[in-house]
CSV table of C-alpha atoms and ligand atoms in Angstrom, one decimal:
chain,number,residue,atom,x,y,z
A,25,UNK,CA,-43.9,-23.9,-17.4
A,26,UNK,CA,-42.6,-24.9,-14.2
A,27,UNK,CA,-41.5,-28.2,-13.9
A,28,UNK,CA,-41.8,-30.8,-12.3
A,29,UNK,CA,-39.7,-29.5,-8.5
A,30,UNK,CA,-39.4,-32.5,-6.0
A,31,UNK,CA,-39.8,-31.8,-2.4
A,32,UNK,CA,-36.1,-31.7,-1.9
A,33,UNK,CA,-36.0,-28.6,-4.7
A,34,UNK,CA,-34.9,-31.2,-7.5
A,35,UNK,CA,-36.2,-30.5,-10.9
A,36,UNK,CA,-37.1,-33.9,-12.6
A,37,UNK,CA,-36.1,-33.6,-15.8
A,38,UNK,CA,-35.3,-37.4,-17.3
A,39,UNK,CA,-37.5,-39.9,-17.1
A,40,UNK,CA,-36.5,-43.7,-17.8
A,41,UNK,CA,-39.4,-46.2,-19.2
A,42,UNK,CA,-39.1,-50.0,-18.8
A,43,UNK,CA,-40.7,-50.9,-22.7
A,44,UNK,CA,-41.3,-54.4,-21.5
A,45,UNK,CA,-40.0,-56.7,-18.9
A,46,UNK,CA,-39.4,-59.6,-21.3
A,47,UNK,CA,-35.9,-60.0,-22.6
A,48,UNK,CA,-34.1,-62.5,-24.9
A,49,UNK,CA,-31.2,-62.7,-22.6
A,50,UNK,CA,-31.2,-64.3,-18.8
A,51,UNK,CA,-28.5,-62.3,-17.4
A,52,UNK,CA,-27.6,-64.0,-14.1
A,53,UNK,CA,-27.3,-60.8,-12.1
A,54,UNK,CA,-30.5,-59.5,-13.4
A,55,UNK,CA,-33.0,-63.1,-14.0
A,56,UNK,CA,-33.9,-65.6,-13.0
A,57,UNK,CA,-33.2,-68.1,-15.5
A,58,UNK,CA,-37.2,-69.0,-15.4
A,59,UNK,CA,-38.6,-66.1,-15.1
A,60,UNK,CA,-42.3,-64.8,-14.7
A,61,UNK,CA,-43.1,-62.1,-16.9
A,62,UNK,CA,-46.1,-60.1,-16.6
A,63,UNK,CA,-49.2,-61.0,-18.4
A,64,UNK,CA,-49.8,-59.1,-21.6
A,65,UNK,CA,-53.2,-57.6,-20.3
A,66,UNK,CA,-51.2,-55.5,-17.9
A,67,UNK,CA,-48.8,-53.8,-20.2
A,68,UNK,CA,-49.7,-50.9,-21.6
A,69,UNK,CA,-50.2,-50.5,-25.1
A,70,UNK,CA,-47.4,-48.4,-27.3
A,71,UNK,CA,-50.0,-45.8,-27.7
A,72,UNK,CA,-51.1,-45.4,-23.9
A,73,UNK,CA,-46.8,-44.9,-23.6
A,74,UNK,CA,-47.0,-42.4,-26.0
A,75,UNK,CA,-49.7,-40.5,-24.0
A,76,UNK,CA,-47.8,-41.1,-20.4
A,77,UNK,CA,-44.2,-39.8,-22.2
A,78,UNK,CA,-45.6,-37.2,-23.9
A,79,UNK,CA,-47.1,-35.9,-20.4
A,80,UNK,CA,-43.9,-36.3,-18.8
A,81,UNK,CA,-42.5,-34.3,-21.4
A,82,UNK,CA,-45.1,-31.7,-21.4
A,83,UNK,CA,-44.4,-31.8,-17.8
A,84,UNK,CA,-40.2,-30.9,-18.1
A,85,UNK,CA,-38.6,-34.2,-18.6
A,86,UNK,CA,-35.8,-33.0,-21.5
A,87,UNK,CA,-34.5,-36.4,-21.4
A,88,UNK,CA,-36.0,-39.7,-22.3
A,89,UNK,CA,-34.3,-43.2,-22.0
A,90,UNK,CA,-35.9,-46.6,-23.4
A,91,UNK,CA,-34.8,-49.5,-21.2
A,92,UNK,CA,-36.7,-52.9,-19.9
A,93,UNK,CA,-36.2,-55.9,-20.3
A,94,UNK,CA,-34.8,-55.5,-23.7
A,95,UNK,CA,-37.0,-52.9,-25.5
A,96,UNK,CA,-35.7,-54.0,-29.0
A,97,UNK,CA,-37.9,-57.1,-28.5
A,98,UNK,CA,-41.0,-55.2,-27.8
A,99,UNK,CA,-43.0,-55.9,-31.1
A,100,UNK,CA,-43.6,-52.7,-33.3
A,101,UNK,CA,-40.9,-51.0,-30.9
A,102,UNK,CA,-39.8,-48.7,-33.6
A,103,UNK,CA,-43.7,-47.3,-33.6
A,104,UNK,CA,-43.3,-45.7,-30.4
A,105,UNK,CA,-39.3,-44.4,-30.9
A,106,UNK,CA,-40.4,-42.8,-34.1
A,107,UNK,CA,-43.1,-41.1,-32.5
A,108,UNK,CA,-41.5,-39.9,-29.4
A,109,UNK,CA,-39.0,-38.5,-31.9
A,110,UNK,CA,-41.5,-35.6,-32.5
A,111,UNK,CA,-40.8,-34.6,-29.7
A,112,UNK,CA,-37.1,-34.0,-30.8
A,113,UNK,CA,-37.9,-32.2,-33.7
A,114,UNK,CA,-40.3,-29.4,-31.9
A,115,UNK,CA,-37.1,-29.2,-29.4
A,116,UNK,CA,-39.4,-30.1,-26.0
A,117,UNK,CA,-36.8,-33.5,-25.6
A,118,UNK,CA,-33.4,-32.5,-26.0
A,119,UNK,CA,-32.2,-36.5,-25.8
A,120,UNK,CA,-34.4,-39.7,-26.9
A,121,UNK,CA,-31.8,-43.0,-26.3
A,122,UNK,CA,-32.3,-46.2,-25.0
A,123,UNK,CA,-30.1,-49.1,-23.0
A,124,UNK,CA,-30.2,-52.4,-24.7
A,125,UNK,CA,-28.2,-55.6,-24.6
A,126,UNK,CA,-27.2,-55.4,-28.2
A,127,UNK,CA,-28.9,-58.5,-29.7
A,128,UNK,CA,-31.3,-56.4,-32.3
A,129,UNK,CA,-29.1,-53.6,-33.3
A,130,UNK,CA,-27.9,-55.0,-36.2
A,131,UNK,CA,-31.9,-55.3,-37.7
A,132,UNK,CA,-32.3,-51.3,-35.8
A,133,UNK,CA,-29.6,-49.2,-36.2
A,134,UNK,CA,-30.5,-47.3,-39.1
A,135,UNK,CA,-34.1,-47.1,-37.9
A,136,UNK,CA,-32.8,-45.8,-34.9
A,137,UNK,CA,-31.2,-43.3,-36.2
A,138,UNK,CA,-33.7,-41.6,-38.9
A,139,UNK,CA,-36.2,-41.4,-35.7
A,140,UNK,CA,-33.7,-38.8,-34.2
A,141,UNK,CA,-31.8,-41.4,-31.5
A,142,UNK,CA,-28.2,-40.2,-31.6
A,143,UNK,CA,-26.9,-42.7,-28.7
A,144,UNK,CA,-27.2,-45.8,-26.9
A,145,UNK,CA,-25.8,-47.9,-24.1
A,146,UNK,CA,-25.3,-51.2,-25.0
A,147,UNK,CA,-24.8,-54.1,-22.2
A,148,UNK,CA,-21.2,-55.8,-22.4
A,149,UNK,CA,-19.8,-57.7,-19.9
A,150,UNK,CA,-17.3,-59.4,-21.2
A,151,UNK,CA,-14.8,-60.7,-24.7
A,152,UNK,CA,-15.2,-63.5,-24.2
A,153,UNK,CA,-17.7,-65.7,-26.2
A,154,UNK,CA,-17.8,-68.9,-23.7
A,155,UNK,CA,-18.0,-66.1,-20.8
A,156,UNK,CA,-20.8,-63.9,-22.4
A,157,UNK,CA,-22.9,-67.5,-22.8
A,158,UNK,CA,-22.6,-68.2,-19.1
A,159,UNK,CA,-23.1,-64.9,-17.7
A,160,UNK,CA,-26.3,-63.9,-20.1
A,161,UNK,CA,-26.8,-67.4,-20.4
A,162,UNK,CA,-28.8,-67.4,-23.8
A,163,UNK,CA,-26.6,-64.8,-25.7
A,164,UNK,CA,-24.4,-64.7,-28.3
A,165,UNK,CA,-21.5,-63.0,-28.4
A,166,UNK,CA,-21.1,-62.3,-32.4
A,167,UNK,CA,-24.5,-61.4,-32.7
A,168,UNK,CA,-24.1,-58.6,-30.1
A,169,UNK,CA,-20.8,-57.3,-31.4
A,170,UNK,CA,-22.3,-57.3,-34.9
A,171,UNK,CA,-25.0,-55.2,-33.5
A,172,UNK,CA,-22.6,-52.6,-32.1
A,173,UNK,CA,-20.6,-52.3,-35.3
A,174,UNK,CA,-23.5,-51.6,-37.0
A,175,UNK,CA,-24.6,-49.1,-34.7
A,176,UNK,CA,-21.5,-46.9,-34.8
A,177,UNK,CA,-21.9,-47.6,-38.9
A,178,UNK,CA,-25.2,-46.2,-38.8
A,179,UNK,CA,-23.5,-43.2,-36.8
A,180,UNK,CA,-24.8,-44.1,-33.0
A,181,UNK,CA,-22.9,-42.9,-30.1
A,182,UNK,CA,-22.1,-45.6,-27.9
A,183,UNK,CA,-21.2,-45.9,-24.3
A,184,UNK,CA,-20.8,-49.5,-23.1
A,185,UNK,CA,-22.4,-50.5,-19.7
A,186,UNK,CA,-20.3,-53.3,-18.0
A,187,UNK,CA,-21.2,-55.2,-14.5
A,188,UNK,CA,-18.1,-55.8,-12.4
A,189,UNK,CA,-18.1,-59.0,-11.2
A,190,UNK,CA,-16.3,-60.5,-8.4
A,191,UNK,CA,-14.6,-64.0,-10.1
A,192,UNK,CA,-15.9,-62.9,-13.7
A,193,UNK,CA,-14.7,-60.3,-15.6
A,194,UNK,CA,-12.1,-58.8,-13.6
A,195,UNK,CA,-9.0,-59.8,-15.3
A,196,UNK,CA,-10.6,-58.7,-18.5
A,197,UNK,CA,-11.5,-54.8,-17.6
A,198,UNK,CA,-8.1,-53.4,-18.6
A,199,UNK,CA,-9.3,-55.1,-22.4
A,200,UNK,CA,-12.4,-53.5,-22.4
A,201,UNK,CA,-11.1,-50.4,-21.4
A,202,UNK,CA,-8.6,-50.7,-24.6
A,203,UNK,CA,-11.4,-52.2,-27.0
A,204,UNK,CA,-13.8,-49.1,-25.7
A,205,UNK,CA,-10.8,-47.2,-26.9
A,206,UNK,CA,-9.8,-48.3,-30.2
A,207,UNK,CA,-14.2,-48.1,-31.4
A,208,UNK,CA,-14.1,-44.5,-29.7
A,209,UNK,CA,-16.7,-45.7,-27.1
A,210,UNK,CA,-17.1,-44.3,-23.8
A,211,UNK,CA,-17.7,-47.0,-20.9
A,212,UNK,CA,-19.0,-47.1,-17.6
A,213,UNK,CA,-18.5,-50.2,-15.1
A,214,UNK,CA,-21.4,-51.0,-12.7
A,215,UNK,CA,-21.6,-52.4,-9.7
A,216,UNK,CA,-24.1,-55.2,-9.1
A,217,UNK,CA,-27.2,-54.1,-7.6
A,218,UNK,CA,-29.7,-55.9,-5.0
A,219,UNK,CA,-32.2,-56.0,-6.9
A,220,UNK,CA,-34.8,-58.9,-7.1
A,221,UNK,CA,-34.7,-62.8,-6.4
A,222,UNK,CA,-32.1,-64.5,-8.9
A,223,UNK,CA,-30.5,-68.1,-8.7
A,224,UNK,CA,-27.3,-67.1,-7.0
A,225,UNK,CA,-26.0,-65.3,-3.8
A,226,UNK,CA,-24.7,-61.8,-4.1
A,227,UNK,CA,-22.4,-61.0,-2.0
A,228,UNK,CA,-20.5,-63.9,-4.2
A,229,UNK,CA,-20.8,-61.4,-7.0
A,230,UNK,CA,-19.7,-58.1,-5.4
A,231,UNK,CA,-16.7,-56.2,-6.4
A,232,UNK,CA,-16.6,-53.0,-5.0
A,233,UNK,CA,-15.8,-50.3,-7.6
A,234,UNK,CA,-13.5,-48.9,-5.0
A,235,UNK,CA,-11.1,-52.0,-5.2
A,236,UNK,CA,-11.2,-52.2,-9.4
A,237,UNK,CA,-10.5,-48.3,-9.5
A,238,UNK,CA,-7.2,-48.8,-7.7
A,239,UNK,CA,-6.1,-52.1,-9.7
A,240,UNK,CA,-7.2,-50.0,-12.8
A,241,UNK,CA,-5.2,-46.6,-12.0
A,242,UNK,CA,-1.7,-49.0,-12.5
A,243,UNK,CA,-2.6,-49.5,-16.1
A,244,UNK,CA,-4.6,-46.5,-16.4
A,245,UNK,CA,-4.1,-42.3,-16.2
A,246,UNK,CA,-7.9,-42.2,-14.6
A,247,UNK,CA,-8.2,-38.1,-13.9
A,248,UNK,CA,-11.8,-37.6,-12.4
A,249,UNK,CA,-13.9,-35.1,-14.3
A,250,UNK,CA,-16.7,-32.7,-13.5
A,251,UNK,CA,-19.5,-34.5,-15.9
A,252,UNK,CA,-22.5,-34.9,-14.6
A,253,UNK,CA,-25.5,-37.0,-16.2
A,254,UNK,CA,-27.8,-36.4,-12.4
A,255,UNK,CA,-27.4,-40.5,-12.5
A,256,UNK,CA,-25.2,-42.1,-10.4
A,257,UNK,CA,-22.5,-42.4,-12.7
A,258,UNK,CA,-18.8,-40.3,-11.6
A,259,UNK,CA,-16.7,-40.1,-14.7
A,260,UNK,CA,-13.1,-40.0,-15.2
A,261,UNK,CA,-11.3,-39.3,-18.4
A,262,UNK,CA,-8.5,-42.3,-19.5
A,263,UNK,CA,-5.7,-40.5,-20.7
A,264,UNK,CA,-4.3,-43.4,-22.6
A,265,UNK,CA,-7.6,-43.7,-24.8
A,266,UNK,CA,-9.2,-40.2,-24.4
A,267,UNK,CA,-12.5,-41.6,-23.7
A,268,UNK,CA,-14.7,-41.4,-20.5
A,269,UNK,CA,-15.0,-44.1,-17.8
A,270,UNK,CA,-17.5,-44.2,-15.7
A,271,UNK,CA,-18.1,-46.0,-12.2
A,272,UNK,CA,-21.4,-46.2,-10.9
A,273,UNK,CA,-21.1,-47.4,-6.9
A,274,UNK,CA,-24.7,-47.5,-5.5
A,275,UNK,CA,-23.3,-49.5,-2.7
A,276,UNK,CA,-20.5,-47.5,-1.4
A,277,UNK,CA,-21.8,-43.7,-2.3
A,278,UNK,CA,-24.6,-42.0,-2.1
A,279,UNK,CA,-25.3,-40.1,-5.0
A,280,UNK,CA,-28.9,-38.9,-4.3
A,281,UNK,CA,-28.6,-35.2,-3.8
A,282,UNK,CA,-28.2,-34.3,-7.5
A,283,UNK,CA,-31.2,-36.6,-8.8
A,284,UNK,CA,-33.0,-36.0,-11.2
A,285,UNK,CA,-34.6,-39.1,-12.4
A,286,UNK,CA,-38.2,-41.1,-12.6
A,287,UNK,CA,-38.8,-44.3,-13.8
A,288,UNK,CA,-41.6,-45.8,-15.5
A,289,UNK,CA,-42.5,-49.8,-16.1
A,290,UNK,CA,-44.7,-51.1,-18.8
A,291,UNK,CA,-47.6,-51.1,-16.6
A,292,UNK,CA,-47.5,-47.4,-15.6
A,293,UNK,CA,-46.4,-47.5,-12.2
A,294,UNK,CA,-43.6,-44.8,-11.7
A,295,UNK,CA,-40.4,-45.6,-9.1
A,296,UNK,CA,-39.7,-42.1,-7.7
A,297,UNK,CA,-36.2,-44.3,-6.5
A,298,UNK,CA,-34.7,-47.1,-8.2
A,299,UNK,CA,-33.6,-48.2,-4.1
A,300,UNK,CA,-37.2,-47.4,-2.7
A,301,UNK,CA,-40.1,-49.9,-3.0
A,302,UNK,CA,-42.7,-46.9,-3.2
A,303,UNK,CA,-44.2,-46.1,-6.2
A,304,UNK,CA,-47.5,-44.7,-7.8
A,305,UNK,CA,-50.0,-46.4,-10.2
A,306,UNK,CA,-50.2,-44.2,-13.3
A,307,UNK,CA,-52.3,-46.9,-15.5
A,308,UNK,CA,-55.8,-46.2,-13.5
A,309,UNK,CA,-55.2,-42.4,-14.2
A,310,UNK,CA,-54.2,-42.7,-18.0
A,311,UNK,CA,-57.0,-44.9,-18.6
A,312,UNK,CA,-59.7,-42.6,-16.5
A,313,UNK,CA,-59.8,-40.4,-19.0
A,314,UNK,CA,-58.7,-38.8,-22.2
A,315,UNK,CA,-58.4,-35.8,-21.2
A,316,UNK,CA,-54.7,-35.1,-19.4
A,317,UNK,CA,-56.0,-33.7,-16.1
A,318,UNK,CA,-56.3,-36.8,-14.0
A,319,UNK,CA,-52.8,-37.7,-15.5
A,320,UNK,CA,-51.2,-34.4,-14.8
A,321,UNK,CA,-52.7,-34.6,-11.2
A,322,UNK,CA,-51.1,-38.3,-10.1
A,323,UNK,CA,-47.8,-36.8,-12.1
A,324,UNK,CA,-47.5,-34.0,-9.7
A,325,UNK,CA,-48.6,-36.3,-6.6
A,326,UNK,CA,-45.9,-38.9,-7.2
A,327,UNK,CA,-43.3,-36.1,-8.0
A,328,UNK,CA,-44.5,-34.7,-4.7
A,329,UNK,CA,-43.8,-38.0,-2.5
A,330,UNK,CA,-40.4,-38.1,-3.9
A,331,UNK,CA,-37.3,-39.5,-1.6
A,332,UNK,CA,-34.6,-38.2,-0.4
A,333,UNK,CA,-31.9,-40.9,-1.2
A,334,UNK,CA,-32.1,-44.8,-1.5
A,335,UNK,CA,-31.1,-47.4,1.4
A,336,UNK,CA,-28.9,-50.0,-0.6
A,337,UNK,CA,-26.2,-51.5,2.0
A,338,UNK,CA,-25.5,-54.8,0.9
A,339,UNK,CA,-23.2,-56.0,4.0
A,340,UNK,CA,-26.4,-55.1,6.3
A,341,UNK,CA,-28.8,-56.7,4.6
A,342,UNK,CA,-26.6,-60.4,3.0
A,343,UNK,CA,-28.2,-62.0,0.3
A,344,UNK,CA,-31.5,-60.8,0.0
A,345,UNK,CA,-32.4,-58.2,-2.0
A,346,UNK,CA,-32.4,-54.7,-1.1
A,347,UNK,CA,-36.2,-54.4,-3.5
A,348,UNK,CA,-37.9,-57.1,-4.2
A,349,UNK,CA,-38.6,-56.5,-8.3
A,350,UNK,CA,-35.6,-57.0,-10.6
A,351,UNK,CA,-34.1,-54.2,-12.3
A,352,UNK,CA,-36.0,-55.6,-15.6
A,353,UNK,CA,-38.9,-53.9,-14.4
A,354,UNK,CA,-37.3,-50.4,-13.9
A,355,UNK,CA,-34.3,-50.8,-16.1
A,356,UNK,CA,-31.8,-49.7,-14.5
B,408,LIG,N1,-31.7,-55.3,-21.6
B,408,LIG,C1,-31.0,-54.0,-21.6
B,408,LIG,C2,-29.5,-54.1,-21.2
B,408,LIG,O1,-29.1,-55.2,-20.8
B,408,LIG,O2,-28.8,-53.2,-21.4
B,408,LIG,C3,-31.7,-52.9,-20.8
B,408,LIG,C4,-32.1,-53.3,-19.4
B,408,LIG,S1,-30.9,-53.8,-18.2
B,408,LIG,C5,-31.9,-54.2,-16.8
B,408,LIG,C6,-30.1,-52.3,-17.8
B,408,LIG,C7,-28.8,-52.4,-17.2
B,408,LIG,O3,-28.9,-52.9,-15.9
B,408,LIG,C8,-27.8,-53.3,-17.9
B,408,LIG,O4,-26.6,-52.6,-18.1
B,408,LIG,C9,-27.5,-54.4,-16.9
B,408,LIG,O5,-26.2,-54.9,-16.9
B,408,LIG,C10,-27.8,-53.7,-15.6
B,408,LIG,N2,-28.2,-54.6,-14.5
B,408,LIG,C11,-29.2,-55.6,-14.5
B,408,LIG,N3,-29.3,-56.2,-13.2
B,408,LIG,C12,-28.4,-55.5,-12.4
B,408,LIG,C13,-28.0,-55.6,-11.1
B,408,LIG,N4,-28.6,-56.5,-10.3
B,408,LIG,N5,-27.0,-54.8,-10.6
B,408,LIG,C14,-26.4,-53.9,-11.5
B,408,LIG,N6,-26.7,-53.8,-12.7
B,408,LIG,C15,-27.7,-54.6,-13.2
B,409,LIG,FE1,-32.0,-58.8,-20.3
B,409,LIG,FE2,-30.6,-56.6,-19.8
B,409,LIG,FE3,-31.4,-58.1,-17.8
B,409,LIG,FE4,-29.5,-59.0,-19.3
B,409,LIG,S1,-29.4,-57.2,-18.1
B,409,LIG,S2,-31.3,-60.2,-18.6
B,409,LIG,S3,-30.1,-58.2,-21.3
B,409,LIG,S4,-32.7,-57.0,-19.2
């Protein structure tokens, strides 16, 4: 076994899969608020992403995130995580998680748990209950901190993924950073992404990592730190808490040399880049056959037409988006 080697000598070796592109939030960074979702004749079945997983990881990938659209409102959901969690057990995937934005965790924690998931990410953006209605505008706050205290009951890991946003949740950072603290969670702050038409203009959302990390370091003993996930994430450790913070700065770095990452939507076509528009149709060769040669064969073509690095500058481009599809089709 080889793996899979990219033409840049990277070894692909975590593969992220978009569930579904439906969610029971509208986040207004990430949706539109009325929102086209793909019809459900060209999603593939749990089953068909059992097979294209379990290729992947036949193929290297040690790493498996669950992402979408919310995949804790795929029906049956649970089918396909306590599957892949075979996978676990004979020691071929070393990590099974998923990102999710909280709402179902309550109902799936313990579930989650038994089928061998030791962490997630969950989606916070804010404390606030008025805020967290206007920025996912159909959430509710409770219902997702409920969720997360169940998780950590069940024994979940959790790191909290939080958008900064320009006019938003900046003056409520240093909170989050305490809250992440006193539950033991480790959090990582995101900058907004081009990604996909929304409602609103972007630039009006943009708060460069750079500027927060400066505000931050006069609360905060931020000491940067050598882990490494091959994302774009750069940790530090807080002092004050002794958890991790991450910042993840698409815009302002370029963190493409150490990738190490694929991702996969629910129809089977596979981003080789999250900020590249090229991709490869992996449905027509899953369905060709049963047997996994004509599978293994687009695998190692799409590994092969790999990118270097993205091309995300969002000053060059204004408003627009960088891609056209939102990050609900790749997840993030
Ligand atoms: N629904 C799940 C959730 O919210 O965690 C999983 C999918 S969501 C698309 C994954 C992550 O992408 C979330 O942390 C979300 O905040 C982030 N996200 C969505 N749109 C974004 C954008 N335009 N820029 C940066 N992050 C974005
Ligand atoms: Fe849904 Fe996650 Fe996008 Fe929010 S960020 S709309 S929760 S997919």
């Amino acid at each position: 076994m080889t793996g899979m080697i990219d033409p840049f000598g990277r070894a692909v070796t975590y593969l992220r899969v978009s569930v579904t592109d439906r969610c029971d939030f509208r986040c207004v960074y990430c949706m539109a608020e009325d929102m086209t979702f793909l019809p459900k004749s060209e999603i593939l079945s749990l089953e068909e992403l059992d097979r294209l997983c379990s290729a992947f990881i036949r193929k290297g990938v040690k790493k498996l995130r669950l992402t979408g659209g919310e995949p804790l409102v795929r029906r049956n959901i649970m089918s396909l995580i306590r599957s892949l969690g075979r996978h676990l057990e004979t020691g071929d995937l070393e990590e099974l998680t998923l990102t999710s934005n909280g709402s179902q965790l309550a109902r799936f924690a313990d579930e989650l748990i038994d089928a061998g998931v030791r962490r997630v990410n969950v989606s916070l953006d804010t404390l606030d209950p008025d805020r967290f209605e206007a920025i996912t505008r159909w959430g509710k706050l409770d219902k997702v901190l409920n969720g997360i205290q169940a998780a950590k009951q069940a024994g979940l890991d959790i790191k909290i993924n939080t958008v900064a946003l320009k006019n938003f949740n900046e003056d409520e950072i240093d909170r989050m950073i305490e809250f992440c603290g006193e539950n033991a969670f480790d959090m990582t702050l995101i900058e907004t992404m081009p990604l996909g038409e929304i409602d609103q203009d972007r630039t009006d959302q943009y708060l460069p990592l750079s500027q927060l990390r400066e505000r931050l370091e006069k609360n905060w003993t931020l000491t940067d730190i050598p882990f490494k996930t091959g994302g774009p994430a750069r940790y530090t450790d807080v002092g004050e808490t002794g958890r991790k913070l991450g910042f993840i700065t698409p815009l302002t770095h370029n963190f493409c040399e150490g990738c190490n990452r694929v991702r996969l939507t629910c129809t089977g076509t596979l981003y080789m880049c999250l900020g590249q528009d090229d991709a490869a149709d992996l449905r027509a060769p899953l369905r060709a056959s049963e047997a996994d040669e004509v599978l293994d064969a687009a695998i190692d073509e799409a590994i092969g037409r790999k990118p270097k690095g993205h091309d995300f500058v969002i000053e060059r481009r204004g408003d627009g988006p960088a891609v056209g599809r939102h990050m609900s089709v790749t997840g993030g």
